[in-house]
């Protein structure tokens, strides 16, 4: 199957078109992803994605206060790059119960039942010791509106922790579930998707965070091994029938890369032949600072592999993807520094220096100004490499030719490398002025590099 489109391989005719495929917004795995309308990192961990009329809804866990249940959040996007916070679909109740205080509510997944017109959400429901091991079900009339929580139970009386959902071409729904007394199972849902009908297949093998995608006539089931929040080499198996036979579980990312430090949570179909691996890069000591590792999968018959890209782009209309654009790197310490901003030491930064004292109170007003030259005008994804030693996010205004947006910068306290934060902007052909300054009298991050795609 052909999978890859090279954005740089624009034909001569295409080059004459504005931007060609060169000036695409990009997905930067592992970066801080600031939601368009909140100015904060996306809180949708362990998510699932459901698409409706060209809009993608990312539904996942709020983890701002750690591992215990806070809310199930919904974000929307038409390009998989810019995400708008739409609201909370389920929130913690004051009274005791499945969604009450001190509960574990993980891996929300939504599929639409075409017979009833209802959106059905399945969740992992547990106590803080993970001893309940139940599934929960909620329903909504709209994909990203209010959901009514129904009940929790053990599917077919089996323990169930990490879950996934899958809707087959014939409309049948399936629960993917990890049972610590046995292994991992596929269970067929009832016609209304509100319960479980029967077991379709079971492995005496533990695959957590199961995610299933069908490409052509082949089903691919992805999962992780059992290492808590720590990443491991994730595995997959394939079959032409959900009831098997399934192939041996096998790694798909380079062994030892621990799946590029991530755990699969969803696999999104792309076009007819492709699919996107979507994983969580958990930060166990600061779960809110967990990031998302999205990468294109390579399918070769029933074999699947996953390569790393610092950045890459997706063409949703064509159902294809392309490797990232070549970039120029501008050092923070070489930028024009204003106010109290000054060069600081930064052991994990390029050149071991950064632009520090960005922002600060009104008297400080530190900022770094970069002159950015590109050949063509167009939309691009800038990456700011930075350090933020706080536990909480920091914020900065990134303005391009005077147009500012608020960008979040997750903690890098747990990292031995600089962090990355993305900002999607429009550049003009020729000279552009990019200024990184403070927001609300707070300190911004120490700016290591501004990474600019060459368009
Ligand atoms: C691994 C699971 O995949 C996560 O969702 C979470 O439950 C952690 N275990 C908790 O250790």
XYZ file of C-alpha atoms and ligand atoms in Angstrom:
466
model
C 0.000 0.000 0.000
C 1.333 3.439 -0.789
C 1.348 5.576 2.266
C 3.631 8.518 2.042
C 3.347 11.816 0.258
C 6.501 13.936 0.225
C 5.557 17.576 0.659
C 8.804 18.672 -0.925
C 8.211 16.698 -4.077
C 5.890 19.307 -5.521
C 5.837 19.211 -9.322
C 6.803 22.357 -11.225
C 3.159 23.168 -11.883
C 2.268 22.631 -8.265
C 5.046 24.948 -7.144
C 3.318 27.760 -8.968
C 0.262 27.225 -6.805
C 0.223 29.251 -3.607
C 2.198 27.351 -1.019
C 2.015 23.984 -2.860
C 2.024 21.240 -0.229
C 5.076 22.849 1.354
C 3.296 25.169 3.716
C 1.285 22.647 5.664
C 0.620 22.810 9.382
C 2.425 19.981 11.111
C 1.952 17.466 13.891
C 4.848 17.610 16.366
C 4.791 14.485 18.551
C 5.586 15.017 22.232
C 5.234 18.816 22.169
C 2.983 20.985 24.315
C -0.194 21.288 22.238
C -2.013 24.496 23.177
C -5.771 24.430 22.586
C -6.919 27.307 20.366
C -9.399 28.828 22.812
C -7.974 28.010 26.259
C -4.305 28.880 25.843
C -3.549 25.681 27.802
C -2.157 22.253 26.955
C -4.822 19.828 25.725
C -6.171 17.689 28.565
C -7.560 14.647 26.735
C -5.294 11.833 27.873
C -6.157 8.211 27.085
C -8.534 9.601 24.451
C -10.518 8.201 21.572
C -11.363 10.100 18.374
C -14.686 10.109 16.553
C -15.170 11.900 13.245
C -18.397 13.510 12.043
C -18.822 15.449 8.799
C -15.151 16.312 8.603
C -14.824 17.366 12.247
C -12.714 15.231 14.571
C -13.644 15.048 18.248
C -10.941 14.064 20.707
C -12.535 12.788 23.924
C -10.198 12.053 26.814
C -9.196 12.452 30.450
C -8.599 15.726 32.289
C -5.470 15.095 34.389
C -4.779 18.588 35.759
C -5.013 17.345 39.364
C -3.388 13.945 38.867
C -4.734 10.438 38.390
C -8.119 10.671 40.158
C -11.210 11.470 38.091
C -11.849 15.109 37.276
C -13.633 15.200 33.920
C -13.976 13.733 30.465
C -13.125 16.529 28.020
C -13.988 17.021 24.368
C -11.899 18.965 21.821
C -12.693 19.450 18.121
C -10.569 19.984 15.027
C -10.983 19.960 11.271
C -7.268 19.406 10.538
C -6.001 17.261 13.469
C -3.558 20.069 14.301
C -5.554 22.977 15.756
C -7.868 21.866 18.586
C -10.698 23.804 20.199
C -11.918 22.919 23.691
C -15.659 22.204 23.413
C -16.499 21.266 26.990
C -16.679 18.580 29.640
C -18.865 15.579 28.800
C -18.772 14.058 32.278
C -17.614 15.718 35.504
C -16.912 14.570 39.049
C -20.028 14.301 41.183
C -20.034 15.578 44.762
C -21.657 12.431 46.085
C -19.919 9.052 46.215
C -20.294 6.828 43.180
C -18.512 5.801 40.001
C -17.866 9.432 39.059
C -17.492 10.679 42.640
C -14.425 11.778 44.620
C -11.363 9.503 44.638
C -12.307 7.454 41.613
C -10.412 6.211 38.598
C -12.200 6.937 35.308
C -9.983 6.253 32.329
C -9.858 5.770 28.561
C -13.256 7.151 27.484
C -14.200 5.921 24.007
C -17.275 6.941 22.005
C -18.970 5.279 19.033
C -22.293 6.216 17.453
C -25.067 3.673 17.265
C -26.654 4.207 13.837
C -29.840 2.330 14.794
C -30.642 4.420 17.868
C -28.804 7.604 16.833
C -27.169 7.621 20.275
C -23.514 8.281 21.073
C -22.334 5.592 23.449
C -19.307 6.130 25.688
C -17.500 3.291 27.436
C -15.025 3.952 30.234
C -12.781 2.132 32.655
C -14.290 2.592 36.126
C -12.193 1.770 39.191
C -11.235 2.573 42.770
C -7.777 4.077 43.425
C -6.321 0.560 43.949
C -7.674 -0.624 40.600
C -9.569 -3.421 42.388
C -13.089 -2.738 41.069
C -11.984 -3.426 37.475
C -15.300 -2.484 35.842
C -16.564 -0.839 32.687
C -18.969 2.114 32.718
C -21.422 3.291 30.065
C -22.759 6.785 29.302
C -24.891 8.063 26.431
C -25.361 11.379 24.655
C -27.635 12.795 21.944
C -24.776 14.763 20.408
C -21.167 13.731 20.073
C -19.693 16.528 22.132
C -22.655 17.564 24.298
C -24.028 16.393 27.610
C -23.678 12.692 28.423
C -25.808 10.778 30.892
C -23.874 8.251 32.948
C -25.728 4.955 33.336
C -23.924 2.283 35.368
C -20.811 0.189 35.790
C -20.416 -3.575 35.631
C -17.894 -6.282 34.854
C -18.449 -7.286 31.224
C -19.501 -10.955 31.094
C -18.499 -10.943 34.790
C -14.855 -10.553 33.848
C -12.386 -8.073 35.315
C -11.894 -5.150 32.959
C -9.260 -2.409 33.239
C -7.916 -0.711 30.095
C -10.531 -0.676 27.342
C -10.985 0.253 23.716
C -14.036 0.284 21.426
C -14.341 -0.693 17.797
C -17.199 -0.240 15.331
C -17.006 -2.626 12.398
C -18.158 -1.917 8.830
C -21.431 -3.797 9.455
C -22.250 -1.557 12.437
C -21.418 -4.157 15.086
C -19.716 -2.710 18.166
C -16.903 -4.403 20.098
C -15.343 -3.868 23.499
C -11.600 -4.492 23.796
C -10.766 -5.267 27.396
C -7.831 -6.322 29.563
C -8.694 -8.867 32.280
C -5.840 -9.315 34.763
C -7.075 -12.828 35.661
C -6.872 -14.001 32.067
C -5.477 -11.704 29.347
C -7.102 -9.544 26.704
C -10.450 -10.094 25.046
C -12.669 -8.823 22.257
C -16.341 -8.832 23.274
C -19.264 -8.120 20.967
C -21.611 -5.407 22.211
C -25.379 -5.732 22.248
C -27.196 -4.113 19.318
C -27.772 -0.903 21.327
C -24.077 -0.869 22.421
C -25.149 -0.507 26.066
C -24.038 -3.960 27.171
C -21.958 -6.951 26.163
C -23.419 -9.827 24.169
C -20.659 -12.431 23.911
C -16.936 -13.043 23.732
C -15.496 -12.947 20.214
C -11.876 -13.804 20.961
C -9.511 -14.018 23.935
C -5.751 -14.107 24.382
C -4.011 -15.506 27.436
C -1.690 -12.567 26.936
C -1.959 -9.181 28.580
C -2.268 -6.282 26.158
C -3.186 -3.028 27.887
C -4.728 0.006 26.198
C -6.092 -2.061 23.286
C -6.837 -0.168 20.040
C -8.230 -1.748 16.881
C -8.232 -0.516 13.291
C -9.322 -2.223 10.060
C -7.415 -1.551 6.832
C -8.715 -3.365 3.752
C -9.807 -6.811 4.934
C -7.359 -6.943 7.820
C -7.927 -6.093 11.477
C -4.941 -4.758 13.427
C -5.084 -4.781 17.216
C -2.480 -2.705 19.070
C -1.709 -2.821 22.773
C 0.969 -2.255 25.359
C 2.635 -4.518 27.877
C 1.998 -4.073 31.606
C 4.425 -1.509 33.036
C 2.094 0.953 34.791
C 2.692 4.508 33.579
C 6.167 3.628 32.258
C 6.441 3.078 28.508
C 7.304 -0.279 26.959
C 7.670 -1.778 23.502
C 4.033 -1.923 22.362
C 2.828 -4.816 20.231
C 0.237 -5.633 17.593
C -1.485 -8.629 16.072
C -3.536 -8.970 12.882
C -6.314 -11.166 11.505
C -8.862 -11.216 8.723
C -11.638 -12.118 11.176
C -12.209 -10.723 14.663
C -12.661 -14.302 15.879
C -9.168 -15.156 14.616
C -6.847 -16.754 13.953
C -4.671 -13.810 15.033
C -0.955 -13.547 14.289
C 1.728 -13.602 17.008
C 1.936 -10.366 19.030
C 4.909 -8.422 17.616
C 6.571 -5.060 18.221
C 6.005 -2.405 15.543
C 8.331 0.406 16.705
C 12.084 -0.223 16.998
C 12.603 -2.595 19.933
C 14.089 -0.690 22.850
C 12.570 2.642 21.762
C 9.693 1.829 24.147
C 7.408 2.952 21.337
C 9.161 6.311 21.263
C 8.343 6.653 24.976
C 4.591 6.244 24.546
C 1.627 3.930 25.131
C -0.916 3.440 22.355
C -4.368 4.835 23.112
C -6.035 5.038 19.718
C -5.376 4.274 16.053
C -7.134 6.639 13.661
C -7.877 5.422 10.122
C -6.531 7.792 7.435
C -7.915 7.441 3.912
C -8.383 3.862 2.796
C -4.845 2.545 3.324
C -3.254 4.540 6.119
C -3.673 5.027 9.846
C -2.225 7.197 12.575
C -0.699 5.752 15.748
C -1.802 7.831 18.727
C -0.137 7.293 22.072
C 0.219 8.924 25.464
C 3.660 9.905 26.678
C 2.735 9.723 30.374
C 4.650 11.760 32.959
C 3.948 9.680 36.025
C 4.920 12.372 38.544
C 3.033 15.119 36.703
C 0.269 13.501 34.657
C -1.067 16.853 33.428
C 2.266 17.323 31.618
C 1.780 14.113 29.642
C 2.011 14.705 25.899
C 0.731 12.976 22.795
C 2.810 10.921 20.370
C 1.098 10.780 16.990
C 2.944 9.155 14.105
C 1.939 7.624 10.764
C 1.897 3.823 10.674
C 3.464 1.949 7.740
C 1.422 -1.015 6.514
C 3.028 -3.643 4.318
C 0.447 -6.394 3.940
C -0.133 -7.593 7.488
C 3.177 -6.120 8.727
C 3.179 -2.786 10.550
C 6.050 -0.490 11.465
C 6.329 2.931 13.031
C 9.065 5.469 12.269
C 9.861 8.642 14.163
C 9.344 12.115 12.700
C 10.116 15.312 14.620
C 7.237 16.761 12.629
C 4.981 15.545 9.837
C 1.824 16.594 8.048
C -1.437 14.980 7.156
C -3.629 15.547 4.097
C -7.091 14.517 5.252
C -8.694 14.982 1.818
C -6.171 12.734 0.096
C -5.874 10.355 3.063
C -2.088 10.652 2.943
C 0.723 12.023 5.061
C 4.124 13.578 4.474
C 7.380 13.895 6.345
C 8.144 17.239 7.983
C 9.632 20.199 6.172
C 13.323 21.009 6.539
C 13.822 23.629 9.244
C 16.017 26.532 10.285
C 16.902 26.858 13.951
C 17.268 30.278 15.529
C 19.013 30.379 18.937
C 17.127 32.153 21.740
C 20.355 33.630 23.103
C 21.034 35.228 19.694
C 17.595 36.893 19.512
C 17.118 40.585 20.258
C 16.391 40.621 23.996
C 14.252 43.371 25.502
C 13.224 44.474 28.994
C 14.744 42.211 31.648
C 15.265 39.310 29.212
C 18.862 38.103 29.249
C 21.015 35.135 28.239
C 20.894 32.326 30.828
C 22.696 28.991 31.198
C 20.614 25.993 30.240
C 22.363 22.612 30.316
C 19.708 20.858 28.252
C 19.532 23.590 25.601
C 21.338 23.861 22.301
C 24.554 25.811 22.929
C 23.790 25.331 26.662
C 22.224 28.791 26.706
C 18.749 30.243 26.323
C 16.894 33.545 26.428
C 15.746 33.790 30.058
C 13.615 36.228 32.050
C 10.913 36.290 29.386
C 7.821 38.039 30.762
C 7.833 38.860 34.452
C 5.973 41.661 36.204
C 5.229 44.951 34.512
C 8.629 46.380 35.310
C 10.388 43.383 33.767
C 8.608 42.883 30.425
C 11.251 40.561 29.011
C 10.897 39.492 25.410
C 12.899 37.838 22.643
C 12.519 39.068 19.081
C 13.492 36.852 16.154
C 13.839 37.920 12.523
C 12.438 35.099 10.440
C 13.023 34.993 6.697
C 11.145 32.610 4.424
C 10.812 32.453 0.667
C 7.065 31.862 0.441
C 4.052 33.026 2.390
C 1.933 30.404 4.094
C 0.665 28.670 7.205
C 3.384 26.924 9.215
C 3.907 25.287 12.557
C 6.666 26.962 14.550
C 8.320 24.964 17.324
C 9.665 26.772 20.383
C 12.270 24.693 22.213
C 12.355 25.749 25.839
C 12.974 24.950 29.493
C 10.416 25.374 32.276
C 11.633 24.144 35.674
C 8.251 24.709 37.370
C 5.730 21.914 37.878
C 2.969 24.055 36.342
C 2.673 25.244 32.767
C 4.158 28.601 31.885
C 2.688 30.832 29.204
C 4.004 33.257 26.629
C 2.531 35.419 23.908
C 3.974 34.492 20.529
C 3.296 37.259 18.050
C 3.986 37.092 14.354
C 4.101 40.468 12.631
C 2.074 41.923 15.514
C -0.571 39.181 15.733
C -0.287 37.452 19.108
C -1.534 34.177 20.532
C -1.083 32.639 23.965
C 1.033 29.507 23.999
C 1.509 27.032 26.872
C 4.826 25.479 27.880
C 4.575 22.320 29.983
C 7.014 21.595 32.775
C 10.343 20.186 31.641
C 11.460 19.442 35.214
C 11.255 15.691 34.569
C 13.096 15.811 31.216
C 16.787 15.679 30.372
C 16.173 17.525 27.118
C 14.534 20.791 26.140
C 10.743 20.765 25.785
C 8.923 21.649 22.570
C 5.812 23.747 22.193
C 4.056 24.359 18.889
C 2.338 27.434 17.534
C 0.480 27.513 14.229
C 0.933 30.804 12.375
C 0.939 32.451 8.956
C 4.220 33.799 7.652
C 4.696 36.372 4.933
C 7.163 35.935 2.101
C 10.408 37.657 3.091
C 11.032 39.129 6.545
C 8.794 38.358 9.539
C 9.071 39.497 13.157
C 8.360 36.843 15.798
C 8.272 38.106 19.380
C 7.977 35.876 22.455
C 6.858 37.849 25.510
C 5.073 37.382 28.841
C 1.373 36.929 29.534
C -0.452 38.423 32.550
C 2.756 39.482 34.299
C 3.895 35.843 34.600
C 7.230 34.342 33.676
C 7.482 32.692 30.300
C 9.782 29.763 29.533
C 13.514 30.060 28.867
C 13.649 30.064 25.082
C 16.259 27.709 23.637
C 15.404 27.741 19.925
C 12.803 28.929 17.477
C 12.454 26.199 14.843
C 11.072 27.518 11.537
C 9.997 25.321 8.614
C 11.593 26.400 5.373
C 8.766 27.408 3.067
C -1.566 1.530 32.688
C -2.837 1.920 32.039
O -2.690 1.728 30.668
C -3.151 3.375 32.345
O -4.338 3.744 31.719
C -3.235 3.523 33.815
O -4.309 2.764 34.299
C -1.954 3.055 34.459
N -1.692 1.676 34.082
C -1.982 3.148 35.961
O -0.778 2.624 36.484
